[in-house]
């Protein structure tokens, strides 16, 4: 259920939400306007303070003139002038920047009134006056040092001698004269500038003060307008809120009447549905009592009329076994758990198909199958009831059972038949013989006594070789059922490989899988025998009129489709051209390459040469080796068409298998592809990941040693295990087969270009001697 899926309460929730949003908007407007009032008050106070600054500038200049005339120090007076001029200049600039001012505490205050035309005009006039003022102030504010020239006092006259040699009366010396103070040239220029400044400021400072007072008045007027606006908004908001609230009440009063009518109509519709539905429907409460509302079909399903005060266990008691009844009651009790996962519990429903027995008036009983489905009903977030749906599925169950049995038999036979029909007879016969030998070898290995861990591991490796060979050839022939069973056998072997310790009992499940493989191969052999008998019967009953039909059957048994058969029978014979049948192994390899390439979304062209020259002694080994190498080349070597196109290669990969006799030097088997080649760094990385070598050892490997790693047991660069790759058993099998024959394996590769496996096998005489 979505967060907005509110059912019948959707309207009231939306209405209340809208009302609250409206109130929130009104409050937000009040809050915003209140903040503006605060700014306006601070602005008025600021402007009133700034109205005194022009006077402060003028008074500081007058004081500076007076000090200069009296020869007093001018530093303090000059500093006062600078401070007053700087403060007023900063304030005027702040006002000119769209009404943004900075108070004494450094906080920014916004004055919307400063953007009005009248305020802009006042600021412009004030700026012109102040620009003139600043021009007069500039030489004074830049003055530093002393404006005076100080001269030394004149020396006092010496006392006159007494007359007639007599001592005269003492003469008191006059006090030294005060130094004479004169203005230096700089001081005189300063004095001149101050006189000009005071003359200009005498009129300008009053006008500047008037400008600031006017701006203060305009801000106050703007603030009063905002107060009026806020008052109107509040009044309008209250009126709108009352109207909206009234509309909500009217809306829901009308909806309640509609819902009551709708509820009555729905109740009647529910009764009609319960009366006509073909399923049994009823509710169970926590005491497992059936609810009063139920479908009429329940009477026919349970063959009773009275359900009043009936509990679920009484409903089932007389028609199901005691064990089934206990299971059903436990399951229903489980459904009442608050934290139970309903979807998970439904998957284990023991009443999905329950067999019930009703008494037959004629004697005995009738068997039916009922399907119970339980759904938890929640009310106000808590579990209140279980909705039970019952269906009589007797016909479906009986038909399904019959159909399933017949389908399983027919499908098994049909699949096996179709697989056999598409296999070359000689190849199939050879496979059955070799597979029988391999499975008997597996049986012998399983019977061998073993006690030590190493012996158990050796048994796994030996069985793995034989089963992998069977799987490989089955895959090459397209016998999917055999391949799947062999792959499942490998899964069990792989599980045993991963265990830390083994015992004889761990191998018992393999006996069952081996028996299944034996039986399945016996079915294949029996099916092949029947096809041969059918072929012989048709051949012996041919008549002149039935010759064509018999030939059609022969060609169908050989695996040709209807289109090919029709073309063959209707086309005139071509006496100038002869065809030769493809060898069994060559056909097998071609089918394998095509199938694996299709599963890997690749394209490959296989060319075989010399396979008819394989001696009987090497037939089985060469078949197993080439199957492994061809599959390995398609899976790991040949690139996908898009990748090959980027590498300037043909979209279809080239794969060649060549077997060449070398006289007394034995035989040479070459399997080569034009794929991506061996990725040496990737091989090292995988070998380290799988614990085959250490990182230090990987760093010391040369290319030849690195390529040799692919023959290690369990080595594979595949990302996941499939029936075609991932186990790391294929190349190990090739190495063992070649070693058992006394041969050698050579490997050459160039990254992005090719991979080439060259296998030398000894002459058959030396092989037999060995």
XYZ file of C-alpha atoms in Angstrom:
770
model
C 0.000 0.000 0.000
C 1.374 3.409 -0.974
C 1.665 6.249 1.477
C -1.122 8.168 -0.325
C -3.429 5.146 -0.613
C -5.705 6.314 2.239
C -8.948 4.845 1.018
C -12.081 6.539 2.339
C -10.011 8.935 4.477
C -8.181 10.412 1.519
C -10.521 13.410 1.221
C -10.412 14.426 4.862
C -6.632 14.000 5.009
C -6.148 16.171 1.932
C -8.601 18.819 3.230
C -6.932 19.048 6.638
C -3.513 19.078 5.008
C -4.596 21.957 2.752
C -5.999 23.863 5.713
C -2.763 23.407 7.674
C -0.700 24.465 4.664
C -2.819 27.608 4.332
C -2.328 28.450 8.027
C 1.392 27.780 7.660
C 1.563 30.229 4.727
C -0.175 32.945 6.778
C 2.210 32.351 9.688
C 5.186 32.422 7.326
C 4.036 35.779 5.921
C 3.614 37.141 9.465
C 7.061 35.918 10.387
C 8.599 37.473 7.279
C 6.897 40.802 7.791
C 7.879 40.821 11.483
C 11.492 40.387 10.448
C 11.162 43.334 8.072
C 9.735 45.466 10.890
C 12.795 44.674 12.967
C 15.060 45.706 10.088
C 13.082 48.911 9.532
C 13.278 49.897 13.192
C 17.006 49.270 13.214
C 17.316 51.233 9.975
C 15.430 54.245 11.317
C 17.621 54.269 14.390
C 20.686 53.997 12.208
C 19.620 56.828 9.922
C 18.853 59.076 12.917
C 22.336 58.447 14.225
C 23.850 59.114 10.830
C 22.014 62.456 10.576
C 24.421 63.731 13.260
C 27.542 62.653 11.397
C 27.733 65.685 9.030
C 27.638 67.917 12.115
C 30.396 65.832 13.680
C 32.524 66.260 10.542
C 31.945 70.027 10.513
C 32.622 70.407 14.259
C 35.856 68.391 13.949
C 37.044 70.646 11.121
C 36.257 73.824 13.115
C 38.091 72.427 16.128
C 41.078 71.607 13.925
C 41.178 75.207 12.614
C 41.088 76.585 16.150
C 43.936 74.338 17.306
C 46.000 75.322 14.325
C 45.555 78.998 15.081
C 46.493 78.500 18.722
C 49.536 76.450 17.798
C 48.187 73.449 19.634
C 48.652 69.840 18.693
C 46.276 68.801 15.943
C 46.682 64.983 16.041
C 43.581 64.224 18.117
C 41.418 66.707 16.235
C 42.654 65.350 12.900
C 41.916 61.762 14.007
C 38.403 62.771 15.087
C 37.839 64.328 11.669
C 39.052 61.183 9.922
C 36.817 58.916 12.015
C 33.709 61.029 11.481
C 34.333 61.353 7.731
C 35.034 57.605 7.321
C 31.926 56.602 9.282
C 29.645 58.854 7.255
C 31.242 57.796 3.951
C 30.762 54.083 4.726
C 27.162 54.625 5.773
C 26.324 56.587 2.624
C 27.902 53.867 0.417
C 25.940 51.165 2.243
C 22.707 53.050 1.675
C 23.495 53.422 -2.014
C 23.923 49.597 -2.413
C 20.246 48.774 -2.646
C 19.388 49.615 0.948
C 22.041 47.333 2.523
C 23.606 48.891 5.646
C 25.985 47.669 8.310
C 25.383 48.726 11.884
C 27.988 49.306 14.588
C 27.909 45.621 15.574
C 28.759 44.573 12.021
C 25.326 43.069 11.264
C 23.718 43.702 7.876
C 20.289 45.351 7.844
C 18.097 45.464 4.733
C 16.079 48.634 4.097
C 13.613 48.010 1.241
C 12.720 51.707 1.168
C 16.141 52.556 -0.256
C 15.031 51.165 -3.626
C 12.115 53.572 -4.015
C 12.585 56.456 -6.501
C 12.316 59.188 -3.835
C 14.929 57.490 -1.682
C 17.190 56.935 -4.686
C 16.924 60.644 -5.562
C 17.774 61.696 -2.001
C 20.763 59.365 -1.991
C 21.930 60.801 -5.295
C 21.744 64.387 -3.949
C 23.465 63.385 -0.752
C 26.220 61.629 -2.723
C 26.852 64.773 -4.801
C 27.146 66.925 -1.687
C 29.383 64.414 -0.006
C 31.600 64.054 -3.104
C 32.268 67.802 -2.864
C 32.856 67.488 0.832
C 35.306 64.616 0.292
C 37.215 66.648 -2.271
C 37.769 69.338 0.383
C 38.530 66.703 3.047
C 41.006 64.691 1.018
C 44.142 66.929 1.429
C 43.391 67.344 5.137
C 42.842 63.642 5.846
C 46.067 62.801 4.038
C 48.070 65.263 6.179
C 50.584 63.803 8.650
C 53.361 65.224 10.808
C 53.619 68.741 12.377
C 52.371 71.910 10.656
C 54.632 74.223 12.736
C 58.158 75.756 12.509
C 59.531 76.412 16.041
C 62.204 79.268 16.482
C 64.680 79.636 19.489
C 64.122 82.551 22.027
C 66.541 85.680 21.894
C 69.382 85.664 24.497
C 68.945 87.873 27.691
C 71.183 91.175 27.915
C 74.188 91.142 30.340
C 73.881 93.280 33.637
C 75.430 96.814 33.552
C 78.454 97.550 35.893
C 77.963 99.788 38.978
C 78.870 103.489 38.754
C 82.074 104.754 40.388
C 83.206 101.242 40.948
C 80.620 100.682 43.555
C 78.473 97.737 43.537
C 75.140 98.535 42.013
C 71.864 97.119 43.238
C 71.198 93.685 41.957
C 69.161 93.492 38.816
C 66.541 90.708 38.489
C 66.808 88.890 35.163
C 63.696 88.830 32.982
C 62.130 85.393 32.234
C 63.031 83.847 28.944
C 60.697 84.721 26.109
C 58.297 82.011 24.767
C 59.336 80.419 21.504
C 57.862 81.952 18.455
C 55.401 79.513 16.644
C 55.211 79.729 12.926
C 53.442 77.550 10.321
C 55.534 75.599 7.956
C 54.678 75.693 4.250
C 52.765 72.426 4.722
C 51.020 73.935 7.702
C 49.992 76.965 5.702
C 48.567 74.708 2.988
C 46.708 72.776 5.667
C 45.357 76.003 7.079
C 44.151 77.084 3.656
C 42.474 73.727 3.058
C 40.775 73.901 6.449
C 39.448 77.350 5.734
C 37.988 76.106 2.427
C 36.553 73.018 4.168
C 34.823 75.014 6.900
C 33.472 77.448 4.343
C 32.007 74.544 2.265
C 30.888 72.552 5.284
C 29.092 75.550 6.802
C 26.254 74.937 4.359
C 26.843 71.341 3.219
C 26.668 69.648 6.596
C 23.178 70.889 7.233
C 22.012 69.700 3.834
C 23.557 66.254 4.397
C 21.861 65.974 7.766
C 18.588 66.896 6.105
C 19.118 64.100 3.531
C 19.573 61.514 6.299
C 16.513 62.807 8.170
C 14.451 62.582 4.958
C 15.591 58.989 4.378
C 14.675 58.125 7.951
C 11.206 59.574 7.381
C 10.770 57.526 4.188
C 11.781 54.306 5.966
C 9.247 55.033 8.674
C 6.558 55.627 6.050
C 7.460 52.363 4.290
C 7.306 50.521 7.608
C 3.816 51.866 8.240
C 2.734 50.596 4.794
C 4.077 47.160 5.639
C 2.206 47.218 8.929
C -1.010 47.988 7.107
C -0.306 45.241 4.569
C 0.315 42.705 7.346
C -2.910 43.721 9.045
C -4.843 43.184 5.809
C -3.150 39.800 5.301
C -4.061 38.705 8.813
C -7.667 39.795 8.430
C -7.918 38.187 5.012
C -6.257 35.013 6.295
C -8.671 34.683 9.196
C -11.663 35.233 6.908
C -10.293 32.728 4.365
C -9.535 30.192 7.117
C -13.084 30.441 8.448
C -14.510 30.060 4.930
C -12.236 27.089 4.218
C -13.150 25.434 7.508
C -16.827 25.909 6.745
C -16.341 24.444 3.246
C -14.606 21.420 4.763
C -17.487 20.776 7.145
C -20.043 21.095 4.324
C -17.999 18.833 2.059
C -17.709 16.068 4.627
C -21.305 16.303 5.696
C -22.323 15.669 2.105
C -19.743 12.874 1.708
C -20.949 11.122 4.848
C -24.415 10.889 3.340
C -22.952 9.535 0.109
C -20.842 6.985 1.975
C -23.817 5.749 3.945
C -25.733 5.171 0.727
C -22.675 3.545 -0.815
C -22.226 1.248 2.206
C -25.807 0.029 1.917
C -25.314 -0.619 -1.783
C -22.032 -2.430 -1.194
C -23.591 -4.601 1.517
C -26.246 -5.725 -0.915
C -23.648 -6.367 -3.633
C -21.588 -8.439 -1.176
C -24.605 -10.570 -0.371
C -25.271 -11.069 -4.091
C -21.662 -12.106 -4.652
C -21.645 -14.558 -1.757
C -24.879 -16.046 -3.040
C -23.602 -16.618 -6.595
C -19.823 -17.229 -6.253
C -18.651 -20.785 -6.986
C -15.949 -20.760 -4.313
C -16.430 -21.422 -0.639
C -15.674 -18.227 1.305
C -15.808 -17.665 5.051
C -13.998 -15.849 7.856
C -12.268 -17.397 10.867
C -11.861 -15.418 14.077
C -9.230 -15.964 16.762
C -11.378 -18.688 18.361
C -11.464 -20.426 14.935
C -15.217 -19.870 14.646
C -16.726 -19.413 11.214
C -18.156 -15.952 10.579
C -21.817 -15.273 9.887
C -21.105 -14.144 6.309
C -20.209 -16.973 3.932
C -20.768 -17.989 0.334
C -23.626 -20.325 -0.547
C -21.192 -22.572 -2.426
C -19.891 -23.699 0.953
C -23.064 -25.790 1.418
C -22.382 -27.827 -1.700
C -18.666 -28.216 -1.063
C -19.063 -29.563 2.498
C -22.508 -31.152 1.933
C -24.113 -29.475 4.938
C -26.545 -26.621 5.600
C -25.787 -25.587 9.162
C -22.634 -23.557 9.909
C -23.811 -21.497 12.904
C -21.315 -21.553 15.810
C -19.225 -24.069 13.869
C -15.459 -24.154 14.453
C -12.840 -25.020 11.888
C -11.809 -28.277 13.562
C -15.438 -29.484 13.680
C -15.789 -28.596 10.004
C -12.943 -30.955 9.086
C -13.182 -33.555 11.829
C -15.394 -36.116 10.090
C -13.959 -35.772 6.575
C -10.158 -35.904 7.004
C -7.829 -38.269 8.887
C -6.797 -37.356 12.423
C -3.224 -36.641 11.340
C -4.372 -34.261 8.619
C -6.658 -32.510 11.100
C -3.809 -31.947 13.577
C -1.577 -30.620 10.788
C -4.329 -28.271 9.609
C -4.936 -26.897 13.100
C -1.216 -26.348 13.663
C -0.965 -24.526 10.343
C -3.936 -22.247 11.126
C -2.459 -21.487 14.558
C 0.805 -20.561 12.819
C -1.043 -18.062 10.624
C -2.183 -16.164 13.714
C 1.375 -15.303 14.687
C 1.939 -11.544 14.523
C 5.450 -11.782 13.077
C 4.853 -14.647 10.678
C 5.853 -14.178 7.031
C 2.564 -14.808 5.249
C 4.102 -15.414 1.830
C 6.570 -17.910 3.237
C 3.919 -19.746 5.250
C 1.684 -20.023 2.190
C 4.366 -22.022 0.414
C 4.056 -24.783 3.065
C 0.252 -24.886 3.100
C -0.611 -28.536 3.996
C -4.200 -27.998 2.837
C -3.246 -26.991 -0.690
C -4.625 -30.321 -1.921
C -6.258 -32.219 0.936
C -8.058 -35.499 0.386
C -11.489 -35.615 2.062
C -14.120 -38.374 2.344
C -17.877 -37.800 2.447
C -20.377 -40.481 3.417
C -22.312 -41.848 0.489
C -26.024 -42.502 1.126
C -25.743 -45.630 -0.964
C -22.967 -46.887 1.285
C -19.254 -46.314 1.479
C -17.807 -42.869 0.877
C -16.887 -40.466 -1.900
C -13.333 -39.161 -2.234
C -12.787 -35.540 -3.146
C -9.887 -33.112 -3.112
C -10.325 -29.680 -1.570
C -7.996 -26.711 -1.928
C -7.833 -24.323 1.055
C -6.287 -20.883 0.733
C -5.773 -18.621 3.756
C -5.364 -14.865 3.751
C -4.742 -12.781 6.848
C -7.212 -9.928 7.362
C -5.912 -6.957 9.333
C -8.031 -4.283 10.975
C -6.424 -1.112 12.314
C -2.979 -2.630 11.944
C -3.686 -5.857 13.860
C -4.752 -9.307 12.684
C -8.521 -9.745 13.116
C -9.599 -12.651 10.873
C -8.487 -15.271 8.403
C -10.243 -15.279 5.047
C -10.559 -18.896 3.913
C -11.199 -19.826 0.288
C -12.217 -23.431 -0.474
C -12.414 -25.024 -3.918
C -13.325 -28.546 -4.955
C -10.391 -29.459 -7.218
C -11.121 -33.174 -7.549
C -11.354 -33.166 -11.339
C -8.237 -31.059 -11.695
C -6.195 -33.277 -9.385
C -7.239 -36.508 -11.045
C -6.689 -35.126 -14.521
C -3.353 -33.616 -13.529
C -2.127 -36.892 -12.104
C -3.092 -38.840 -15.173
C -1.655 -36.224 -17.476
C 1.583 -35.962 -15.536
C 2.171 -39.688 -15.578
C 1.519 -39.962 -19.283
C 3.565 -36.873 -20.052
C 6.526 -38.069 -18.054
C 6.570 -41.383 -19.829
C 5.973 -39.900 -23.259
C 8.408 -37.051 -22.789
C 11.164 -39.292 -21.561
C 10.735 -41.627 -24.500
C 10.341 -38.768 -26.985
C 13.390 -36.882 -25.764
C 15.477 -39.973 -25.906
C 14.176 -40.847 -29.352
C 14.822 -37.381 -30.777
C 18.327 -37.336 -29.380
C 19.102 -40.726 -30.875
C 17.625 -39.821 -34.262
C 20.074 -36.933 -34.617
C 23.148 -38.988 -33.811
C 25.174 -40.748 -36.466
C 24.609 -44.489 -35.854
C 28.286 -45.458 -35.808
C 29.096 -42.642 -33.422
C 26.226 -43.613 -31.122
C 27.236 -47.272 -31.109
C 30.840 -46.314 -30.398
C 29.737 -43.993 -27.602
C 27.596 -46.658 -25.959
C 30.477 -49.125 -26.056
C 33.020 -46.637 -24.688
C 30.597 -45.317 -22.057
C 29.879 -48.840 -20.881
C 33.603 -49.466 -20.507
C 34.085 -46.178 -18.630
C 31.215 -46.808 -16.232
C 32.424 -50.332 -15.546
C 35.806 -48.818 -14.790
C 34.095 -46.416 -12.351
C 32.356 -49.376 -10.726
C 35.697 -51.168 -10.342
C 37.284 -48.063 -8.786
C 34.409 -47.760 -6.324
C 34.872 -51.381 -5.275
C 38.590 -50.982 -4.637
C 39.314 -51.005 -0.880
C 40.866 -47.845 0.514
C 41.737 -46.675 4.010
C 44.182 -43.832 3.639
C 43.253 -40.303 2.611
C 45.530 -40.421 -0.416
C 43.799 -43.571 -1.651
C 40.403 -41.897 -1.396
C 41.713 -38.878 -3.331
C 43.128 -41.169 -6.016
C 39.744 -42.882 -6.349
C 38.060 -39.478 -6.888
C 40.584 -38.513 -9.582
C 40.172 -41.847 -11.389
C 36.366 -41.657 -11.326
C 36.494 -38.016 -12.408
C 38.507 -38.928 -15.522
C 36.070 -41.591 -16.646
C 32.897 -39.594 -15.967
C 34.313 -36.453 -17.586
C 35.138 -38.437 -20.725
C 31.565 -39.782 -20.857
C 30.152 -36.287 -20.361
C 32.379 -34.841 -23.059
C 31.380 -37.388 -25.684
C 27.698 -37.188 -24.705
C 27.865 -33.411 -25.114
C 29.530 -33.826 -28.484
C 26.741 -36.149 -29.650
C 24.038 -33.889 -28.251
C 22.771 -36.493 -25.769
C 21.634 -33.921 -23.249
C 20.102 -36.369 -20.788
C 23.339 -38.340 -20.526
C 25.384 -35.149 -20.283
C 23.204 -33.818 -17.450
C 23.480 -37.028 -15.463
C 27.257 -37.086 -15.917
C 27.440 -33.423 -14.868
C 25.435 -34.232 -11.715
C 27.899 -37.063 -11.045
C 30.745 -34.530 -11.325
C 28.939 -32.244 -8.868
C 28.983 -35.033 -6.286
C 32.659 -35.709 -6.976
C 33.447 -32.034 -6.613
C 31.670 -31.999 -3.253
C 33.855 -34.903 -2.113
C 36.970 -33.065 -3.294
C 36.111 -30.113 -1.084
C 35.875 -32.167 2.101
C 38.797 -32.158 4.474
C 38.583 -35.859 5.254
C 36.962 -38.805 3.497
C 35.666 -42.225 4.428
C 34.213 -45.158 2.524
C 30.647 -44.188 3.385
C 31.093 -40.867 1.563
C 31.223 -42.776 -1.732
C 27.866 -44.554 -1.245
C 25.801 -41.784 -2.973
C 28.009 -42.260 -6.055
C 26.756 -45.822 -6.378
C 23.197 -44.539 -6.808
C 24.255 -42.022 -9.468
C 26.301 -44.686 -11.253
C 23.289 -47.007 -11.292
C 21.182 -44.186 -12.740
C 23.738 -43.672 -15.526
C 23.830 -47.411 -16.272
C 20.029 -47.573 -16.476
C 19.802 -44.525 -18.682
C 22.401 -45.853 -21.094
C 20.460 -49.128 -21.144
C 17.379 -47.171 -22.214
C 19.373 -45.522 -24.986
C 20.624 -48.922 -26.128
C 17.097 -50.335 -26.042
C 15.738 -47.392 -28.003
C 18.476 -47.784 -30.591
C 17.661 -51.480 -30.880
C 13.993 -50.703 -31.486
C 14.878 -48.195 -34.185
C 17.067 -50.775 -35.892
C 14.255 -53.319 -35.723
C 11.862 -50.741 -37.157
C 14.271 -49.985 -39.969
C 14.638 -53.673 -40.816
C 10.865 -54.204 -40.719
C 10.256 -51.343 -43.108
C 12.989 -52.527 -45.438
C 11.577 -56.068 -45.563
C 8.037 -54.890 -46.302
C 8.838 -52.550 -49.157
C 6.665 -52.884 -52.170
C 6.715 -51.139 -55.478
C 3.990 -48.766 -54.361
C 5.517 -48.103 -50.952
C 9.117 -47.572 -51.986
C 9.003 -43.800 -51.653
C 7.334 -43.875 -48.219
C 9.847 -46.391 -46.925
C 12.699 -44.220 -48.158
C 11.179 -41.267 -46.326
C 11.146 -43.232 -43.093
C 14.766 -44.250 -43.604
C 15.821 -40.648 -44.114
C 13.803 -39.497 -41.085
C 15.511 -42.133 -38.981
C 18.811 -40.743 -40.254
C 17.950 -37.335 -38.780
C 16.828 -35.348 -41.851
C 13.958 -32.887 -41.473
C 10.882 -32.922 -43.709
C 12.194 -30.150 -46.006
C 15.414 -32.016 -46.680
C 13.505 -35.258 -47.332
C 11.159 -33.570 -49.801
C 14.057 -31.943 -51.697
C 15.931 -35.221 -51.822
C 12.979 -37.190 -53.181
C 11.911 -34.580 -55.736
C 15.311 -33.421 -57.008
C 16.680 -35.207 -60.089
C 19.743 -37.345 -59.500
C 23.085 -35.694 -60.182
C 25.226 -38.370 -61.768
C 28.175 -36.022 -62.248
C 28.744 -35.434 -58.553
C 29.391 -37.901 -55.747
C 29.398 -37.327 -52.014
C 31.290 -39.034 -49.274
C 29.959 -39.566 -45.761
C 31.584 -37.632 -43.015
C 33.488 -39.796 -40.576
C 31.903 -40.533 -37.218
C 34.487 -38.605 -35.193
C 34.515 -35.690 -37.627
C 30.720 -35.430 -37.462
C 30.858 -35.609 -33.682
C 33.409 -32.801 -33.462
C 31.468 -30.599 -35.858
C 28.250 -31.036 -33.869
C 30.113 -30.328 -30.638
C 31.731 -27.156 -32.005
C 28.399 -25.883 -33.350
C 26.522 -26.589 -30.124
C 29.105 -25.040 -27.804
C 29.515 -22.016 -30.094
C 25.751 -21.472 -30.071
C 25.607 -21.634 -26.267
C 28.525 -19.162 -26.064
C 27.029 -16.764 -28.685
C 29.988 -17.356 -30.981
C 30.585 -18.447 -34.561
C 33.130 -21.087 -35.492
C 34.138 -23.030 -38.586
C 35.722 -26.407 -37.835
C 37.999 -28.065 -40.381
C 39.031 -31.687 -39.831
C 41.689 -33.552 -41.758
C 43.215 -37.016 -41.482
C 40.880 -38.386 -38.800
C 40.182 -41.421 -40.974
C 43.838 -42.326 -40.488
C 43.558 -42.742 -36.710
C 44.530 -46.332 -35.865
C 42.113 -48.452 -33.862
C 44.558 -48.520 -30.957
C 44.327 -44.744 -30.571
C 40.674 -44.317 -31.561
C 39.229 -43.896 -28.056
C 42.068 -41.701 -26.810
C 42.103 -39.436 -29.884
C 38.337 -39.020 -29.632
C 38.516 -37.994 -25.963
C 41.486 -35.677 -26.591
C 39.963 -33.902 -29.579
C 36.599 -33.490 -27.824
C 38.296 -31.777 -24.881
C 40.519 -29.572 -27.064
C 37.722 -28.522 -29.436
C 35.417 -27.609 -26.562
C 38.253 -25.767 -24.812
C 39.065 -23.823 -27.989
C 35.472 -22.700 -28.516
C 34.881 -21.758 -24.871
C 38.214 -20.088 -24.074
C 39.926 -19.356 -27.389
C 37.464 -18.164 -30.025
C 36.171 -14.641 -29.341
C 32.630 -13.372 -29.805
C 31.914 -11.841 -33.250
C 31.990 -8.256 -31.960
C 35.356 -8.743 -30.272
C 36.802 -10.413 -33.374
C 35.590 -7.560 -35.579
C 37.344 -5.023 -33.354
C 40.529 -7.068 -33.668
C 40.239 -6.991 -37.504
C 39.356 -10.682 -37.653
C 36.589 -12.468 -39.451
C 33.431 -12.784 -37.356
C 33.616 -16.577 -37.656
C 36.490 -18.192 -35.809
C 38.661 -20.786 -37.519
C 39.336 -24.090 -35.771
C 41.343 -26.932 -37.294
C 41.898 -30.554 -36.227
C 44.565 -32.471 -38.161
C 45.838 -36.020 -37.623
C 48.959 -36.940 -39.609
C 50.895 -40.228 -39.651
C 54.683 -39.702 -39.447
C 55.837 -43.204 -40.314
C 58.223 -44.639 -37.786
C 58.074 -41.357 -35.871
C 54.495 -42.092 -34.880
C 51.564 -39.737 -35.316
C 50.965 -36.041 -34.952
C 47.670 -34.500 -33.764
C 47.245 -30.711 -34.108
C 44.354 -28.647 -32.793
C 44.680 -24.961 -33.656
C 42.394 -21.921 -33.437
C 42.783 -18.258 -34.430
C 41.305 -16.947 -31.167
C 42.649 -14.729 -28.431
C 45.448 -17.071 -27.459
C 46.562 -17.806 -23.933
C 46.430 -14.824 -21.572
C 49.543 -15.478 -19.526
C 48.898 -12.907 -16.816
C 45.349 -14.180 -16.367
C 46.663 -17.748 -16.083
C 49.085 -16.716 -13.335
C 46.363 -14.793 -11.519
C 43.946 -17.755 -11.544
C 46.674 -20.177 -10.495
C 47.469 -18.010 -7.484
C 43.770 -17.608 -6.609
C 43.259 -21.388 -6.672
C 46.349 -22.032 -4.575
C 48.202 -23.916 -7.296
C 51.232 -21.612 -6.957
C 52.297 -18.749 -4.731
C 52.626 -15.130 -5.885
C 56.399 -15.424 -5.557
C 56.446 -18.502 -7.799
C 54.184 -16.768 -10.324
C 56.643 -13.886 -10.636
C 59.455 -16.315 -11.582
C 57.556 -18.277 -14.260
C 58.590 -17.901 -17.894
C 55.955 -18.075 -20.692
C 56.470 -21.820 -21.253
C 56.057 -22.633 -17.589
C 53.011 -20.364 -17.389
C 51.296 -22.157 -20.294
C 51.980 -25.501 -18.629
C 49.730 -24.436 -15.716
C 46.584 -25.073 -17.770
C 47.283 -28.830 -17.523
C 47.149 -28.724 -13.710
C 44.155 -30.573 -12.141
C 41.393 -28.150 -11.187
C 42.745 -25.241 -13.240
C 40.185 -23.233 -15.213
C 39.870 -19.546 -16.155
C 36.071 -19.834 -16.488
C 34.118 -17.477 -14.219
C 31.458 -20.081 -13.407
C 30.887 -23.809 -13.670
C 28.782 -25.008 -16.622
C 28.432 -28.254 -18.484
C 31.037 -26.930 -20.955
C 33.702 -25.485 -18.646
C 34.706 -24.522 -15.148
C 35.801 -27.762 -13.494
C 39.421 -27.667 -14.662
C 39.270 -31.351 -15.639
C 39.441 -31.203 -19.457
C 43.104 -30.292 -19.983
C 44.146 -32.550 -17.110
C 42.377 -35.407 -18.908
C 44.280 -34.569 -22.114
C 47.591 -34.649 -20.248
C 46.830 -38.030 -18.658
C 45.624 -39.622 -21.905
C 48.712 -38.479 -23.800
C 50.993 -39.640 -20.979
C 49.347 -43.076 -20.872
C 50.013 -43.502 -24.593
C 53.642 -42.464 -24.145
C 53.177 -39.273 -26.135
C 54.084 -35.628 -25.657
C 52.132 -32.386 -25.727
C 53.446 -29.162 -27.214
C 51.754 -25.796 -26.891
C 52.305 -22.543 -28.792
C 50.320 -19.340 -28.460
C 50.432 -15.669 -29.401
C 48.251 -13.228 -27.517
C 45.300 -12.145 -29.631
C 46.304 -14.347 -32.580
C 46.199 -18.116 -32.075
C 46.623 -21.160 -29.854
C 48.106 -24.413 -31.133
C 48.225 -27.798 -29.385
C 50.622 -30.258 -30.988
C 50.468 -33.834 -29.704
C 52.979 -36.504 -30.720
C 51.927 -40.130 -30.317
C 54.340 -43.038 -30.762
C 53.946 -45.616 -33.480
C 51.363 -48.230 -32.608
C 53.979 -50.969 -32.233
C 55.877 -48.992 -29.604
C 52.643 -48.060 -27.961
C 51.659 -51.694 -27.628
C 55.109 -52.563 -26.357
C 54.890 -49.830 -23.796
